[in-house]
XYZ file of C-alpha atoms in Angstrom:
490
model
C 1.239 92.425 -142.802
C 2.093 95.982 -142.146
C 1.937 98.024 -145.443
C 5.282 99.449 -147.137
C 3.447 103.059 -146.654
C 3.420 102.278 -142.907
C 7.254 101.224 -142.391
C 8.110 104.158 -144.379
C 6.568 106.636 -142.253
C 7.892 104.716 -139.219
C 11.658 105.128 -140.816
C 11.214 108.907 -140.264
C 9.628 109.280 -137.436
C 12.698 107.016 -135.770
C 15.060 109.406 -137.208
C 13.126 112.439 -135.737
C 12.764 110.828 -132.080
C 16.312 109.720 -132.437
C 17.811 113.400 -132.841
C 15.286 114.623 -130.364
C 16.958 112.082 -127.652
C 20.413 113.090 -128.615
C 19.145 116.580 -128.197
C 18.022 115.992 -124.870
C 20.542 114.460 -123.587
C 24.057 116.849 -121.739
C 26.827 117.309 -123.623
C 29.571 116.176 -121.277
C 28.295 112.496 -121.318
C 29.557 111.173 -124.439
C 28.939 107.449 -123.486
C 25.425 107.899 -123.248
C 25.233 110.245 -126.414
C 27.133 107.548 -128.496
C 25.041 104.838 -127.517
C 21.836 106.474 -127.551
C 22.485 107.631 -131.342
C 24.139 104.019 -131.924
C 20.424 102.789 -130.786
C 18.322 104.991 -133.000
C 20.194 104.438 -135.820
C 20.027 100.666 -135.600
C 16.550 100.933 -134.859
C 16.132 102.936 -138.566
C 18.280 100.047 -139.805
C 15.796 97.461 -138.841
C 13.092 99.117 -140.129
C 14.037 99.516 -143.384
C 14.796 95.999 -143.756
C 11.580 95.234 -142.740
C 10.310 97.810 -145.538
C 12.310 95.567 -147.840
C 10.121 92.231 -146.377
C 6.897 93.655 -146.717
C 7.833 95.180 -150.874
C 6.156 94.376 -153.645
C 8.787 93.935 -156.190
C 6.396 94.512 -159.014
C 8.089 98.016 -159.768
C 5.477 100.323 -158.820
C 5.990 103.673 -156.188
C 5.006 102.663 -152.775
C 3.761 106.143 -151.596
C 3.980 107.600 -147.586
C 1.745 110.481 -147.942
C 0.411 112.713 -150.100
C 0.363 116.477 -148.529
C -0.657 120.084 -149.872
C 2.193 122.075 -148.183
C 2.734 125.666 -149.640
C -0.319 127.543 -151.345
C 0.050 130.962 -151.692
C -2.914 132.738 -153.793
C -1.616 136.359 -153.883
C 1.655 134.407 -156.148
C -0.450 131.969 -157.984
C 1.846 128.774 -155.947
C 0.339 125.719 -155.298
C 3.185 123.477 -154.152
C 1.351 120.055 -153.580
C 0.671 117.505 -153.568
C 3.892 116.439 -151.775
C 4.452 112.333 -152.178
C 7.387 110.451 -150.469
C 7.680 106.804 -151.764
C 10.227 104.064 -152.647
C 10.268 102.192 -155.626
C 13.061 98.717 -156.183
C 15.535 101.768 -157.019
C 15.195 103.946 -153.980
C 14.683 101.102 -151.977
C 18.061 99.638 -151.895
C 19.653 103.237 -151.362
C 17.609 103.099 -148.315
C 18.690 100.079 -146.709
C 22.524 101.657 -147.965
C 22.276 104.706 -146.047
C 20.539 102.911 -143.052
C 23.805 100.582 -142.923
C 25.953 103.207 -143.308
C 24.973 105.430 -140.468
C 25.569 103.298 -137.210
C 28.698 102.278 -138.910
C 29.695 105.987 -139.103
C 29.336 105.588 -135.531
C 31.074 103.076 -134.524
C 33.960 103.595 -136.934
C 34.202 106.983 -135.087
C 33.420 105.779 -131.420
C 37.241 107.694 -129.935
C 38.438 109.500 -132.431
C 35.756 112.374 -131.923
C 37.203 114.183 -129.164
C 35.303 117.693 -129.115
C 31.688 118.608 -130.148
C 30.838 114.914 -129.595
C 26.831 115.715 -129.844
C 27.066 117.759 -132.581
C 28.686 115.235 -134.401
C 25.852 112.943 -133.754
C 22.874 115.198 -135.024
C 25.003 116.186 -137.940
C 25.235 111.916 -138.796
C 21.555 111.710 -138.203
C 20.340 115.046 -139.748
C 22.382 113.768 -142.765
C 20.334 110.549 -142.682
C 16.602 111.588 -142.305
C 17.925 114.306 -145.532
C 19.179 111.098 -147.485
C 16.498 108.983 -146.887
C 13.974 112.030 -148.126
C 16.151 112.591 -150.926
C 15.409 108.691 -152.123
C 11.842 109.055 -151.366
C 10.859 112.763 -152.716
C 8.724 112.387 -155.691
C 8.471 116.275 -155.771
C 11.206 117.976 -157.932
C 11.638 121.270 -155.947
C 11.631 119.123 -152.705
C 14.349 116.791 -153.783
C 16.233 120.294 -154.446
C 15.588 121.639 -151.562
C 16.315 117.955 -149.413
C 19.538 118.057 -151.957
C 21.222 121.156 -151.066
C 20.003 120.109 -147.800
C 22.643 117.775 -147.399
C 25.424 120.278 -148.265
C 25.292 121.969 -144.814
C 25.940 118.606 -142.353
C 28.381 117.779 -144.694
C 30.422 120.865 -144.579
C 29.909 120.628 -140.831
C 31.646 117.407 -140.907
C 34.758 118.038 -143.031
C 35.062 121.613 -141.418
C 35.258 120.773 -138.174
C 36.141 117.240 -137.498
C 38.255 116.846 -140.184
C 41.712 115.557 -139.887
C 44.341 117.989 -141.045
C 45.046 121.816 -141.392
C 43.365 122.173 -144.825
C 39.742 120.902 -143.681
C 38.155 124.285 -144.175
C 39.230 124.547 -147.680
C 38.490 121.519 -148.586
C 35.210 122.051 -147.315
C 34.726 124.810 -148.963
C 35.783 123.474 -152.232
C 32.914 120.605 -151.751
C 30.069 123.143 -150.785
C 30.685 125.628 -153.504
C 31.538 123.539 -156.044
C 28.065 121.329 -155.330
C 26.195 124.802 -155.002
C 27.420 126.255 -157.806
C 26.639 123.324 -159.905
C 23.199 122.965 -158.377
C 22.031 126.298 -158.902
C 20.994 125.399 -163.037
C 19.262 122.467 -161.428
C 17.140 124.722 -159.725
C 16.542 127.376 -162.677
C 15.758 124.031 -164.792
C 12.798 123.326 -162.014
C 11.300 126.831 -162.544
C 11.139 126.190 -165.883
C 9.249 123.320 -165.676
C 7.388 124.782 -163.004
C 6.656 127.790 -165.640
C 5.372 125.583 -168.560
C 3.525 122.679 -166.481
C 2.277 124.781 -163.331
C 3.715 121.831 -161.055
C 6.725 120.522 -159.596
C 4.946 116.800 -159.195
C 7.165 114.329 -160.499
C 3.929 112.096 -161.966
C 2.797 114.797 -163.149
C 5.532 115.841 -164.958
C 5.665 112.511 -166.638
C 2.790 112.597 -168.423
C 3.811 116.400 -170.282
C 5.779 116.026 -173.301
C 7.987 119.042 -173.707
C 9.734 120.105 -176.611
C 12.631 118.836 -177.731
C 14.726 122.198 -177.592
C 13.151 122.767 -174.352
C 14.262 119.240 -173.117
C 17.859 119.991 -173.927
C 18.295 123.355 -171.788
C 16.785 121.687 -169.009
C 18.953 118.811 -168.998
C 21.867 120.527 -169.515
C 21.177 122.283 -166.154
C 20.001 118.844 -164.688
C 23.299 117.768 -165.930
C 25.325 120.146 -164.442
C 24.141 119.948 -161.325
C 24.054 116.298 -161.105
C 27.729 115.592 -162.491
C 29.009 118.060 -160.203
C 27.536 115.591 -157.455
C 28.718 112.000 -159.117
C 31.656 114.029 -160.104
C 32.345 114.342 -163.523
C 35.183 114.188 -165.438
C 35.809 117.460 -165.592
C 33.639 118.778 -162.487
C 35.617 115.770 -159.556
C 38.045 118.460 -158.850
C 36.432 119.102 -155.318
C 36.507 115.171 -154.064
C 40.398 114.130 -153.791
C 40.342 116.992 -151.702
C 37.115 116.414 -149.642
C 38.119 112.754 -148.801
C 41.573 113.379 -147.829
C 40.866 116.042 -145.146
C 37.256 114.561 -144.103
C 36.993 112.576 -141.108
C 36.592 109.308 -141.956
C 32.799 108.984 -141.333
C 32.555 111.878 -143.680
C 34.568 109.749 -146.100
C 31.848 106.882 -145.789
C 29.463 108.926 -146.135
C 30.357 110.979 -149.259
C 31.556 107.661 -151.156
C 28.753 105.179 -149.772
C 26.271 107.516 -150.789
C 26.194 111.157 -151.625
C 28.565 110.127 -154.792
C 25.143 108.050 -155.735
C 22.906 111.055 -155.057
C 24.179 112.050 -158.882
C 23.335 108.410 -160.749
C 19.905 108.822 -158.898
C 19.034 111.509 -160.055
C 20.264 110.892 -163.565
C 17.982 107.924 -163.551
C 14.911 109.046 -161.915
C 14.327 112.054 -163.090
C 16.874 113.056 -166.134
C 15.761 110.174 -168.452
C 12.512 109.700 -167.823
C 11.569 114.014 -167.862
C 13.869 114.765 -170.902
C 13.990 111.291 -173.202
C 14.611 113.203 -176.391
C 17.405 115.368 -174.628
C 18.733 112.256 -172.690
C 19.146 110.425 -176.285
C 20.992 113.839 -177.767
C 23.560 114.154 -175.462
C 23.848 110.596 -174.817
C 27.102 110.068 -177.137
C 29.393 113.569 -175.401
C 27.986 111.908 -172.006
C 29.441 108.033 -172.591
C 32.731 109.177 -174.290
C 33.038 111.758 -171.484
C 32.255 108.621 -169.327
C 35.310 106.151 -171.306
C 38.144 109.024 -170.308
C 36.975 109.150 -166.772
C 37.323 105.679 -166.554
C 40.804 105.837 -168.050
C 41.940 109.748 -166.404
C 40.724 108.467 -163.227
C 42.578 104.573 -163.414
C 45.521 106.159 -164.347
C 45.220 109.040 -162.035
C 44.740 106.769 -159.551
C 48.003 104.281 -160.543
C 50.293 107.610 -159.786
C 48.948 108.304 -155.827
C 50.889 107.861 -152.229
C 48.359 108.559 -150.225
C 45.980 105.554 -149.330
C 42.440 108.190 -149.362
C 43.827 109.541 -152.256
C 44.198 106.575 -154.228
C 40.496 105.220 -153.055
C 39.040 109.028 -153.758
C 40.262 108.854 -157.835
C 39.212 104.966 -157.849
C 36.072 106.461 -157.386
C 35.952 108.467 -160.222
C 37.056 105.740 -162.624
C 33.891 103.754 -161.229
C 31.389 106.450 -161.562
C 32.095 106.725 -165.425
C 31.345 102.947 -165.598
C 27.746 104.135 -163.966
C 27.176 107.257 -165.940
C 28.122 105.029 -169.164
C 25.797 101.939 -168.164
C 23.069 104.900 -167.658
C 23.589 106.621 -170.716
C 23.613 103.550 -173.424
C 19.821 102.993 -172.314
C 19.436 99.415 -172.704
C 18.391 97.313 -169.562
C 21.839 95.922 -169.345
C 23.234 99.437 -168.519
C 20.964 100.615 -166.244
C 20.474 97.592 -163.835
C 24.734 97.656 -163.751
C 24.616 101.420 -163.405
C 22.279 100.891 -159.915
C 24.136 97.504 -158.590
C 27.428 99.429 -159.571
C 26.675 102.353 -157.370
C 25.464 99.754 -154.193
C 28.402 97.460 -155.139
C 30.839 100.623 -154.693
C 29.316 101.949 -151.925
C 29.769 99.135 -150.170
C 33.596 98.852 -151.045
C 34.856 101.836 -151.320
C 33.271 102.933 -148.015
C 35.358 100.019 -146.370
C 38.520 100.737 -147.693
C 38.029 104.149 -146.348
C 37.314 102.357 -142.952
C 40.556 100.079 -143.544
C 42.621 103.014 -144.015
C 41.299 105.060 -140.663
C 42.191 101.781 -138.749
C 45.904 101.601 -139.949
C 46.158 105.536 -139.652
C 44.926 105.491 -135.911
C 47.475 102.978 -135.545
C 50.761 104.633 -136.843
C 49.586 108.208 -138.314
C 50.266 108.292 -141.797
C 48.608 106.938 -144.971
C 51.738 106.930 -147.194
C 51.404 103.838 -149.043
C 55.265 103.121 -148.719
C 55.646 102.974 -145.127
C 53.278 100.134 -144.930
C 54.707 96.440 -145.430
C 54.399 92.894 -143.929
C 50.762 93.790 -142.234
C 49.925 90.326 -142.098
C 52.453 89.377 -139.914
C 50.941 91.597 -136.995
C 47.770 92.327 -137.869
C 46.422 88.996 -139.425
C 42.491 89.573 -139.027
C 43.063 93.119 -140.669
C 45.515 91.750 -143.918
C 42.686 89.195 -144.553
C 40.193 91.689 -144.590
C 42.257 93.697 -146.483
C 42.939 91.343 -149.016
C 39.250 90.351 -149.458
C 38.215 94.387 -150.008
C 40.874 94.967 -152.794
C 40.539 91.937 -154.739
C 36.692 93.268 -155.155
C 37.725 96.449 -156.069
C 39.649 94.680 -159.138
C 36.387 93.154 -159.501
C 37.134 89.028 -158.772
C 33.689 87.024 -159.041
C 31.687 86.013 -156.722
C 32.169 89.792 -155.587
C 29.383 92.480 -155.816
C 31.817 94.628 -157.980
C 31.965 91.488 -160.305
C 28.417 91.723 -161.664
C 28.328 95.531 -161.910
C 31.206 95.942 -163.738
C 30.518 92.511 -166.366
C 26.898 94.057 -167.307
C 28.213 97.811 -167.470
C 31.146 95.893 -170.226
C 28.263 94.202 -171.256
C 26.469 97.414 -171.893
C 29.660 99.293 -173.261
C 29.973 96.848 -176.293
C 26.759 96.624 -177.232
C 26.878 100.124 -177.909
C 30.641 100.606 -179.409
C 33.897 99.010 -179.538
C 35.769 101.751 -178.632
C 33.989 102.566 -175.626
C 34.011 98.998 -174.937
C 37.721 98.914 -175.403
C 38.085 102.361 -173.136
C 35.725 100.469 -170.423
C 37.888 97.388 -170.382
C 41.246 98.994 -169.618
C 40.007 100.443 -167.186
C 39.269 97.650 -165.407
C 42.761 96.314 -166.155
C 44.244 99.341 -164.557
C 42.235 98.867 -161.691
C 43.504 95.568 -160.907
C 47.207 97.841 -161.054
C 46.279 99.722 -158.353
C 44.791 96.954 -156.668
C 47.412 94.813 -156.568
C 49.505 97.920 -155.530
C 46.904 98.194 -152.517
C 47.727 95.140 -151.804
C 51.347 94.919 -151.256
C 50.797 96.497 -148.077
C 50.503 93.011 -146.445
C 52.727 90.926 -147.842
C 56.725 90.771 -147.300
C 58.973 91.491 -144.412
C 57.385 94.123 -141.528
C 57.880 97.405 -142.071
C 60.697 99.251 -139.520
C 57.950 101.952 -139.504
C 55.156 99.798 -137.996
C 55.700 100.539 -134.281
C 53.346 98.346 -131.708
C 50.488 97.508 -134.282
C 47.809 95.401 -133.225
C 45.064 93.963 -134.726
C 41.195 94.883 -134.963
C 39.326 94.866 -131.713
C 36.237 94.043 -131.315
C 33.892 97.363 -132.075
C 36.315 97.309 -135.117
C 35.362 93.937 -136.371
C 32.199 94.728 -135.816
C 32.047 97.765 -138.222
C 33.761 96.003 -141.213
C 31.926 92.537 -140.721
C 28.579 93.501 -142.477
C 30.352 95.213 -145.244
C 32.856 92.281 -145.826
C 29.319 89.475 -145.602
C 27.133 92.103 -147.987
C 29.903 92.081 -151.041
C 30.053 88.356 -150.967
C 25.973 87.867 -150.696
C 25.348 90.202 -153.540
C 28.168 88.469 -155.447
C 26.294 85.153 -155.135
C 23.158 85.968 -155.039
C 22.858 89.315 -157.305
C 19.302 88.827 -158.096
C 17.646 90.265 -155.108
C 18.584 93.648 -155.764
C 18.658 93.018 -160.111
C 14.576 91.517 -160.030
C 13.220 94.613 -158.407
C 15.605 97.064 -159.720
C 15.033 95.918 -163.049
C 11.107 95.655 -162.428
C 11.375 99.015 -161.597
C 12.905 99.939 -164.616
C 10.674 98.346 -167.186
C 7.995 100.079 -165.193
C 9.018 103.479 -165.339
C 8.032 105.771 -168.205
C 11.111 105.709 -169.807
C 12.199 101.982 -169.099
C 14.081 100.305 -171.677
């Protein structure tokens, strides 16, 4: 069998020779230049589900390489060793952003009508900086791979968003995560200052003061809840997902929302334990009025991207809480959360594009009796919001019952705070909902139903939340392995 190190190199050298054949090929033949990148990115796809075959769940880092890269002598640097490797955390984010990509593709196979190639190498550039963000093991490299990300992404809601307020929006999403980001960065050169290394392994084994732990984190912190968002640092997302293009959409819920839980969990709580535990209480009740703002928030919007933008933020204070009440229960919710929303969210996002390609609006009241028309659509509708309210046998089911789970055990009132937020989302839900059932809308002109390439796109979303609702435990065993191996495992 062909070792885990081996498919992970593989993964990034397909992403490489994929945006060198986009490259290559003219501008002005946008068949070819969809279906080349549809290729590549399917061929990534594969190979990280072979990665997954050929893991060893047993919780341990599953290194790439190991690669002296910067040594300057005049400075006293020595950045190096650099490692890239998965563990049954990373892993899973993988195989996320792998499915995620040629479904950006597809999703957006007419709707790009200008820059067509450079809307391609943006989607894959994003990808091959995702996957390295999963895999770095090297603080300043995870920054830089991190802040990496901000520049496709600003290409994406700039330029190919929908409506006349793209650039701002896309400003509001780059300096908002750069500002943020910037303490991360003076917390790595602080670390870099007492331990001489950026190495994460390294870094594990130094135990820093505790009044030193707290400045760092706080930076750490700021950075990272700028990314999740935060309660009160989300301000830039309503607006981000709203004038994004609706791969950007995917893309910044299906993953880069997650890029803030990761890091929280990799490198937060295992670096700064004693600072972790401190702030732990301001971070979970900070965590029980998102969930309740952003539920609430999100009972009071018209727009369809709005609504699924501040849903968002209600379910990344159920992962922040789950990560911050550091029992096992919490943290294994916190990661399946973050997959289970991923998946969801990013197909209601695709849901919406469908009906506003169809009649050009995403005002929730103009929308009635879809199932009459569009029956295949309705039923896929109705399967994507019932998860969101969290019904079992969904994936949302069993992230949301262990992050309650997690929420009592530590209080009752952030228990109680967790709860109603889940009964509020079953409000909006249900208000989601309404869209299909009754008399047809006088507004609905000439729908149809999904096509084909359509279908397609939402199938393996629609198939993944009902497999990890029935069969959580392939993701929980190695995710929680990984866990209870990690330095600071619960």
């Amino acid at each position: 069998m062909v070792s885990p190190k081996n498919w992970l190199g593989l993964i990034f050298l397909l992403l490489i020779l994929g945006i060198i054949s986009v490259i290559r090929i003219p501008s002005d033949n946008d068949a070819r230049l969809k279906r080349t990148a549809l290729e590549w990115s399917l061929a990534t796809l594969a190979a990280t589900l072979i990665l997954w075959g050929a893991f060893d769940s047993g919780g341990q880092f599953q290194t790439i390489n190991q690669t002296e890269w910067v040594v300057s002598p005049a400075l006293n640097f020595q950045w190096g060793p650099i490692v890239l490797a998965v563990d049954g955390i990373s892993l899973f984010f993988f195989i996320l952003t792998a499915l995620l990509i040629p479904i950006c593709i597809l999703i957006s196979w007419n709707s790009i009508k200008y820059l067509l190639k450079e809307f391609l190498l943006c989607l894959l550039f994003l990808e091959i900086l995702l996957m390295g963000v999963f895999s770095a093991l090297d603080l300043l490299l995870f920054y830089i791979l991190f802040e990496g990300i901000l520049i496709p992404m600003f290409l994406l809601i700039g330029i190919w968003g929908s409506r006349e307020e793209k650039v701002r929006a896309s400003y509001y999403f780059f300096f908002y995560t750069l500002i943020g980001s910037v303490f991360m960065l003076l917390g790595i050169f602080q670390l870099y200052d007492i331990a001489g290394t950026t190495d994460y392994q390294a870094l594990l084994n130094i135990k820093l003061p505790e009044s030193t732990q707290k400045w760092i984190f706080a930076g750490f912190f700021l950075s990272l809840a700028v990314k999740i968002p935060k309660v009160p640092f989300h301000i830039w997302l309503p607006q981000a997902h709203v004038e994004a293009p609706v791969s950007g959409s995917v893309i910044l819920a299906g993953v880069l929302l997650k890029l803030g839980g990761y890091g929280f969990l990799r490198f937060s709580w295992p670096l700064f334990p004693a600072a972790s535990e401190y702030f732990a209480p301001l971070i979970i009740t900070l965590s029980g009025i998102a969930i309740v703002y952003g539920s609430l928030t999100t009972c009071r919007q018209v727009d369809f991207k709005r609504l699924i933008a501040y849903s968002s933020v209600a379910h990344m204070g159920l992962v922040t809480l789950g990560l911050f009440t550091h029992t096992i229960e919490g943290l294994v919710a916190a990661v399946f959360l973050m997959l289970a929303h991923g998946i969801v969210s990013s197909s209601l996002f695709i849901a919406v594009t469908f009906l506003y390609e169809r009649h050009h609006t995403r005002l929730i009241k103009y929308y009635r009796g879809i199932t009459i028309t569009m029956p295949i659509f309705a039923t896929m509708m109705l399967v994507l919001t019932l998860t969101n309210m969290a019904i079992p046998l969904s994936c949302n089911f069993v992230g949301e019952f262990f992050s309650l789970l997690a929420a009592f055990e530590y209080s009752l009132v952030i228990g109680v705070l967790a709860a109603s937020g889940m009964v509020l989302s079953a409000a909006y839900s249900l208000y989601l909902k309404s869209i299909c059932f009754g008399d047809a809308s006088n507004y609905q002109l000439f729908p149809r139903d999904l096509n084909r390439r359509e279908a397609w796109a939402m199938a393996p979303l629609v198939i993944l939340i009902f497999f990890l609702g029935i069969l959580p435990s392939v993701i929980i065993e190695p995710v929680k392995n990984a866990i209870m191996f990690s330095p600071g495992g619960a």
